[in-house]
Structures are given as structure tokens and as C-alpha cells.
PDB file of C-alpha atoms in Angstrom:
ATOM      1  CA  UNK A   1       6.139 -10.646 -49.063  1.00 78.00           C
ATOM      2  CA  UNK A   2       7.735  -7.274 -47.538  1.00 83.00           C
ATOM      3  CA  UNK A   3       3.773  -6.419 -46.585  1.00 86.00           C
ATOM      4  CA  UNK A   4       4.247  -9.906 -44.332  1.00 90.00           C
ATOM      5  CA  UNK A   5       7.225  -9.137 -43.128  1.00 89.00           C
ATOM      6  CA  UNK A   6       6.682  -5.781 -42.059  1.00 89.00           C
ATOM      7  CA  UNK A   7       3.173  -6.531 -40.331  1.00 89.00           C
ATOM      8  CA  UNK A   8       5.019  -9.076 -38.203  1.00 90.00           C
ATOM      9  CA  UNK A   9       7.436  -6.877 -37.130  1.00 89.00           C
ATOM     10  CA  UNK A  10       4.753  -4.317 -36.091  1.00 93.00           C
ATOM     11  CA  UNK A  11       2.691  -7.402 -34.026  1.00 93.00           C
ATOM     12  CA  UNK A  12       5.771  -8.400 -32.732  1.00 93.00           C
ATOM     13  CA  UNK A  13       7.286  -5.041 -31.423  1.00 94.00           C
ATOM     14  CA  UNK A  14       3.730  -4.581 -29.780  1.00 94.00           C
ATOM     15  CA  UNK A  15       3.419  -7.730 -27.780  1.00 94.00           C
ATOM     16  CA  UNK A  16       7.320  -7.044 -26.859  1.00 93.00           C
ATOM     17  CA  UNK A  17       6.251  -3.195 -25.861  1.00 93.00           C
ATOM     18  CA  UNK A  18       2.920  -4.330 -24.171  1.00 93.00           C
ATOM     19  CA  UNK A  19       4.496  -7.162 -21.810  1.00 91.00           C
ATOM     20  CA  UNK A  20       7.405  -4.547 -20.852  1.00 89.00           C
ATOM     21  CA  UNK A  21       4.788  -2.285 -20.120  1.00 90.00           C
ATOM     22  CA  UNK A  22       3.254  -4.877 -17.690  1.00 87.00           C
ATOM     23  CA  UNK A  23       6.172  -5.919 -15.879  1.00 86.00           C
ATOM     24  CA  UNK A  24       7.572  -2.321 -15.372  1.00 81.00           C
ATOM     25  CA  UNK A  25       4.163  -1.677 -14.138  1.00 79.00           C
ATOM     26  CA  UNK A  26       3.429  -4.772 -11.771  1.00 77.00           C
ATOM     27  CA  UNK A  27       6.956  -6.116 -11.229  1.00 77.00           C
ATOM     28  CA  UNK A  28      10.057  -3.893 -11.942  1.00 78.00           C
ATOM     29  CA  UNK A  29       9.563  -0.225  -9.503  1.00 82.00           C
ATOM     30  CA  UNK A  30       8.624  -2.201  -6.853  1.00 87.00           C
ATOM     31  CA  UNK A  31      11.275  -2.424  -3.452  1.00 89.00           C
ATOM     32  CA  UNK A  32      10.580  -4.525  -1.024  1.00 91.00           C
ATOM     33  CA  UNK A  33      11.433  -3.404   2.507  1.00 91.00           C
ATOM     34  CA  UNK A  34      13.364  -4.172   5.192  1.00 89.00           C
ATOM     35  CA  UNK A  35      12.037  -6.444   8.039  1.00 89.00           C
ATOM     36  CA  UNK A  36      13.179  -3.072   9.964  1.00 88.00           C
ATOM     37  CA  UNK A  37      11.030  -0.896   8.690  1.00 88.00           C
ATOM     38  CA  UNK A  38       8.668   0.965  11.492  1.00 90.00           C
ATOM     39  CA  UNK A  39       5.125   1.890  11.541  1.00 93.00           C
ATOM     40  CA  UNK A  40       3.465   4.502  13.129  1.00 93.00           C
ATOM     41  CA  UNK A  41       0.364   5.640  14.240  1.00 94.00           C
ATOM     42  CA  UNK A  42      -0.458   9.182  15.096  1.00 94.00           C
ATOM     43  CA  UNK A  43      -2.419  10.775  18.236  1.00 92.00           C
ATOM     44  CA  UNK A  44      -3.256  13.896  19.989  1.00 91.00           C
ATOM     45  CA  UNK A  45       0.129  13.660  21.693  1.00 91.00           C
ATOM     46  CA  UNK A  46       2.475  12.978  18.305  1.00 91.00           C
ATOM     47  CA  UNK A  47       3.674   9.942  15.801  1.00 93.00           C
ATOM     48  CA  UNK A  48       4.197   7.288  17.684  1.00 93.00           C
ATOM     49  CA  UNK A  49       6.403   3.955  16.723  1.00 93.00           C
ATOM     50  CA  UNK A  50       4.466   0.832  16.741  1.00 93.00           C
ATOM     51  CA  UNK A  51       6.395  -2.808  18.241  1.00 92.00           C
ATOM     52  CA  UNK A  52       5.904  -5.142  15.269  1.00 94.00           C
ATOM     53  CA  UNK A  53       6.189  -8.710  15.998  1.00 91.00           C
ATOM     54  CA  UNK A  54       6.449  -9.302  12.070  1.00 93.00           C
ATOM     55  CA  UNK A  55       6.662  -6.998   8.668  1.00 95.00           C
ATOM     56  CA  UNK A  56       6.421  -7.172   5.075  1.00 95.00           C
ATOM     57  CA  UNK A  57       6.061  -4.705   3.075  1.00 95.00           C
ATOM     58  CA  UNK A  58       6.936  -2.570  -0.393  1.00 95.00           C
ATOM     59  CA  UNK A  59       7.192   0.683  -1.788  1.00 94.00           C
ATOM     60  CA  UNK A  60       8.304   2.214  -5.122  1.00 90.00           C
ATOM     61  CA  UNK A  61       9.896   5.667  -5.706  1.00 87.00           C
ATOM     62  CA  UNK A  62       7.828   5.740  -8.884  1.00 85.00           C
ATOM     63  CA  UNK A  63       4.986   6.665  -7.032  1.00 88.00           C
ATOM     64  CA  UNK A  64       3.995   7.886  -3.459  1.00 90.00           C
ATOM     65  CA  UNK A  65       0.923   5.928  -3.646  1.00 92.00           C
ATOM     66  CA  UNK A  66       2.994   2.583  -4.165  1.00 91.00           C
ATOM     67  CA  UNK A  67       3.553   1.520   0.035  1.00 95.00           C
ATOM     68  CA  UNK A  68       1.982  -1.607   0.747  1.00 96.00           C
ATOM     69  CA  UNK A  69       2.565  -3.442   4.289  1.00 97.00           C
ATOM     70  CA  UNK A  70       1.416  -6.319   6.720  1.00 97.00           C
ATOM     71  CA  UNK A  71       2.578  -6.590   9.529  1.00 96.00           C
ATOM     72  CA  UNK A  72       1.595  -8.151  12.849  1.00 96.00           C
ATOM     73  CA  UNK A  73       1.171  -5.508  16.509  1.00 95.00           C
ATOM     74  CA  UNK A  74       3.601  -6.711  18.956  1.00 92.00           C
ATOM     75  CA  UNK A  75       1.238  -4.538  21.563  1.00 90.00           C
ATOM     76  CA  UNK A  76      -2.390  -3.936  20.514  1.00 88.00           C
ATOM     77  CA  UNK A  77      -2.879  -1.252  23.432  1.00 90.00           C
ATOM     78  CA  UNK A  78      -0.464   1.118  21.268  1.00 90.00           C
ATOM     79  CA  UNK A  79      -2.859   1.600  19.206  1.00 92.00           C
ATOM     80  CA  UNK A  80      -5.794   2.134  21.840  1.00 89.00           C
ATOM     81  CA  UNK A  81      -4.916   6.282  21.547  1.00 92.00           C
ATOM     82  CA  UNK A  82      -4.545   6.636  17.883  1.00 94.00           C
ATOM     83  CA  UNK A  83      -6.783   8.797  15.685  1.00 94.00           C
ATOM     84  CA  UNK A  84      -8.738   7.283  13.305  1.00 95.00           C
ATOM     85  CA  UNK A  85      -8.758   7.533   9.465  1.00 94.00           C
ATOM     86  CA  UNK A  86     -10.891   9.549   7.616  1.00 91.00           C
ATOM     87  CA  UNK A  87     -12.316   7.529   4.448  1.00 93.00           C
ATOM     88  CA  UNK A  88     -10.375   5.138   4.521  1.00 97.00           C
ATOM     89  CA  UNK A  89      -9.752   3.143   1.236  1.00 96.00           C
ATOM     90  CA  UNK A  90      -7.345   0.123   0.741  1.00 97.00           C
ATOM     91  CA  UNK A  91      -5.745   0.492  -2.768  1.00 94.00           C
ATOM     92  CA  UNK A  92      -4.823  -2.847  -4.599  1.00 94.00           C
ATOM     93  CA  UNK A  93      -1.695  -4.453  -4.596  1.00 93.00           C
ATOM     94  CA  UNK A  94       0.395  -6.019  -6.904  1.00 91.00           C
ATOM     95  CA  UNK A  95      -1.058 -10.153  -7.478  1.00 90.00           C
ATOM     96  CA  UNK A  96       2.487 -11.154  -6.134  1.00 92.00           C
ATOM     97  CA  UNK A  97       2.090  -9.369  -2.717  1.00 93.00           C
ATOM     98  CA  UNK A  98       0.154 -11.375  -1.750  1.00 92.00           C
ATOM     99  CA  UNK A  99      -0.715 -10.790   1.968  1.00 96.00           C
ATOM    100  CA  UNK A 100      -2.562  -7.328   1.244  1.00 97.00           C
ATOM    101  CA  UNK A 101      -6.154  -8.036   0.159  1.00 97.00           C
ATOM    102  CA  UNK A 102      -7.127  -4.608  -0.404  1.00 97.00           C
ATOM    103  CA  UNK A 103     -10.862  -5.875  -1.048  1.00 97.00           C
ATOM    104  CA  UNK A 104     -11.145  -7.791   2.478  1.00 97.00           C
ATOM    105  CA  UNK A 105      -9.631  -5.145   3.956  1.00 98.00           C
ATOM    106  CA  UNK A 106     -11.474  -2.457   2.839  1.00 97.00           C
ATOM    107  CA  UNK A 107     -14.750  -4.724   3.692  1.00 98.00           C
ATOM    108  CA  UNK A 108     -13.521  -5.442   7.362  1.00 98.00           C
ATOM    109  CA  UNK A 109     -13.081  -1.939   7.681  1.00 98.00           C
ATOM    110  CA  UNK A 110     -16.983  -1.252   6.545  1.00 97.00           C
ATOM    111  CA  UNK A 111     -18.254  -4.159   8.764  1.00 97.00           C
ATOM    112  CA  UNK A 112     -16.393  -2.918  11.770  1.00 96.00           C
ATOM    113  CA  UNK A 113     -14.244  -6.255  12.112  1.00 98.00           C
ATOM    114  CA  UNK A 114     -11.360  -3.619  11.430  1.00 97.00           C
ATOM    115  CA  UNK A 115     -10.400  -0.334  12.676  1.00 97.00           C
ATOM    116  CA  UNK A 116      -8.762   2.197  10.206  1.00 97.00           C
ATOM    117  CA  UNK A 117      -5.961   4.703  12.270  1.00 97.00           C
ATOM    118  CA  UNK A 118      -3.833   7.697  10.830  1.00 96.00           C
ATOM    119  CA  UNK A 119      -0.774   6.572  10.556  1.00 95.00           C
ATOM    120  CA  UNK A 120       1.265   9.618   9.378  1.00 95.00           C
ATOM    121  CA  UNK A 121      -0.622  12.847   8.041  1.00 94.00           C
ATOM    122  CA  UNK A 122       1.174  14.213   4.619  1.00 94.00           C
ATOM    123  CA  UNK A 123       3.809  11.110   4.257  1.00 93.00           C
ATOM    124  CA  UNK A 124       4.214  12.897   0.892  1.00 93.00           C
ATOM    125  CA  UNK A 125       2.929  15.656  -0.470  1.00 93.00           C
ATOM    126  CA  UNK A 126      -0.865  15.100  -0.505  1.00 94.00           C
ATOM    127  CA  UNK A 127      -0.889  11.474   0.987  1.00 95.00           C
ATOM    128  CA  UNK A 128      -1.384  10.108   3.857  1.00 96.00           C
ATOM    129  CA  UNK A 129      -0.401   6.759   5.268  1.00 96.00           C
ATOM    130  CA  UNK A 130      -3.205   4.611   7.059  1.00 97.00           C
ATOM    131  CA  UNK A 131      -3.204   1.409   8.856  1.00 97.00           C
ATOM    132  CA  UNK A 132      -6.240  -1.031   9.728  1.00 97.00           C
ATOM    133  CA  UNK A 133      -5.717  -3.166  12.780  1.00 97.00           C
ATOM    134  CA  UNK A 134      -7.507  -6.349  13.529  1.00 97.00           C
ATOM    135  CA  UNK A 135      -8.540  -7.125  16.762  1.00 96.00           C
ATOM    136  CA  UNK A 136      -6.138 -10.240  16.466  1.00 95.00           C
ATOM    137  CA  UNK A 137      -2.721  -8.134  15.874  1.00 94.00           C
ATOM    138  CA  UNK A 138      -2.866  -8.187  12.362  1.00 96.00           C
ATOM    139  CA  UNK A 139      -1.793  -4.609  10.356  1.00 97.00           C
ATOM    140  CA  UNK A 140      -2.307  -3.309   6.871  1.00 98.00           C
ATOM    141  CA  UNK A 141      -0.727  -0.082   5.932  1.00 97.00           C
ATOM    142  CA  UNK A 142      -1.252   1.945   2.389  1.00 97.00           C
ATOM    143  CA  UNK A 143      -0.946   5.314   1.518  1.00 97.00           C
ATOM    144  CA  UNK A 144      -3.819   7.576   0.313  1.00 96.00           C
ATOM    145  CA  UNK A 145      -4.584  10.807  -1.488  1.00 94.00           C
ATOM    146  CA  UNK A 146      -5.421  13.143   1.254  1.00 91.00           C
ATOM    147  CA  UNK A 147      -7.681  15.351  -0.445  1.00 85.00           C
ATOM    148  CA  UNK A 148      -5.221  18.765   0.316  1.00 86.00           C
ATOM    149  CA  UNK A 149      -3.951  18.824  -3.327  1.00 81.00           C
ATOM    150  CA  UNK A 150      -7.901  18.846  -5.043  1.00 73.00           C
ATOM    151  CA  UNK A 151      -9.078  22.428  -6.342  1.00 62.00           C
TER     152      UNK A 151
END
């Protein structure tokens, strides 16, 4: 009867420790940010703000890779200057952020129906943060290993 007992509490404290694990990794590091928030885009000249017409994004200080954003370009000529991204490479988002589709993104990018810009070079140490702009306004922004921290 104690054998019972005991293997039930060791099933139990592992689906209790696996679904914390799941939420603090999907749900619980995760900020979302301000309506406020600027984006940038870099050129030969320097960072440059972009006019958003609309934002949503989030971010986690658990990680530098964590940013996620949409947004909509107020102006689609300020990005007409900016330099473009180098391998660009949407990472996934959490299922609940749900207007960054890393996938389509990252296939608009390939088939040219998107451009990927720089948006700020070294955001954090070893990441950058890019953007891909749709002809139509719409913004994605991610950050991205870099490559400077390999070797």
C-alpha cells in the first residue's frame, strides 16, 4: 500500500513540475509592451525612429532572444534607406501571440513578398534586432544571434 502511495506521489509531483515548467516557459517571463514602444531601423546615416500607426509587442528579461513585435509603418518611405538584414530568420513565438507567424514570415521573406531591414546592430550582446516590412505597412520585429559571439 505505501509502494501505491509513494508512486503516486512521484507521478503526481511530475505532472505538477512538468506543467510549471511549461507555463514559466510559454506564459510567465513574458512582458508585454507598451503601445509606446519605438522601432527602429538603421542606415548609413544612424538608427532611425520609425512612425507606427499601431504596436504590439513582448519581451522577457529572461532572455535577449525573447522580443517579439507587429506593428503597422505609419510612413513606408522611412524605411526606403534602411540596410538590409543579413540571414534573416524569424524565431517562433509564443501560441498566444498570436500576430507573429514566424513561419509566414520567414517564407515572405524567401519569396521576396517581404523585405528584411537591420533594425538595431548588437541590441544585446551578440543579437541583433530585425524587422520585415510588407509592402502594405505591416512590421515584424525579432531579435537574432548575430554571429559575433561564435568561436
Amino acid at each position: 500500500m505505501t509502494g501505491r502511495i509513494a508512486a503516486i506521489a512521484i507521478v503526481l509531483s511530475a505532472i505538477v513540475a512538468g506543467a510549471a515548467m511549461y507555463w514559466m516557459q510559454v506564459y510567465a517571463f513574458y512582458d508585454r509592451l507598451p503601445e509606446t514602444t519605438v522601432l527602429r531601423v538603421s542606415t548609413e546615416t544612424g538608427v532611425q525612429p520609425l512612425s507606427l500607426a499601431a504596436f504590439e509587442g513582448i519581451d522577457a528579461n529572461s532572455s535577449p532572444l525573447r522580443f517579439r513585435a507587429c506593428a503597422r509603418l505609419a510612413e513606408m518611405t522611412e524605411v526606403a534607406h534602411a540596410l538590409p538584414a543579413t540571414d534573416p530568420d524569424p524565431l517562433t513565438a509564443p501560441g498566444w501571440f498570436g500576430c507573429f507567424d514566424a513561419e509566414a514570415i520567414g517564407t515572405a521573406i524567401k519569396r521576396g513578398e517581404a523585405t528584411a531591414y537591420l533594425s538595431e546592430r548588437e541590441i544585446h550582446r551578440g543579437v541583433d534586432r530585425l524587422i520585415a516590412v510588407f509592402p502594405d505597412g505591416r512590421a515584424y520585429a525579432w531579435h537574432q544571434l548575430n554571429g559575433t559571439l561564435e568561436d
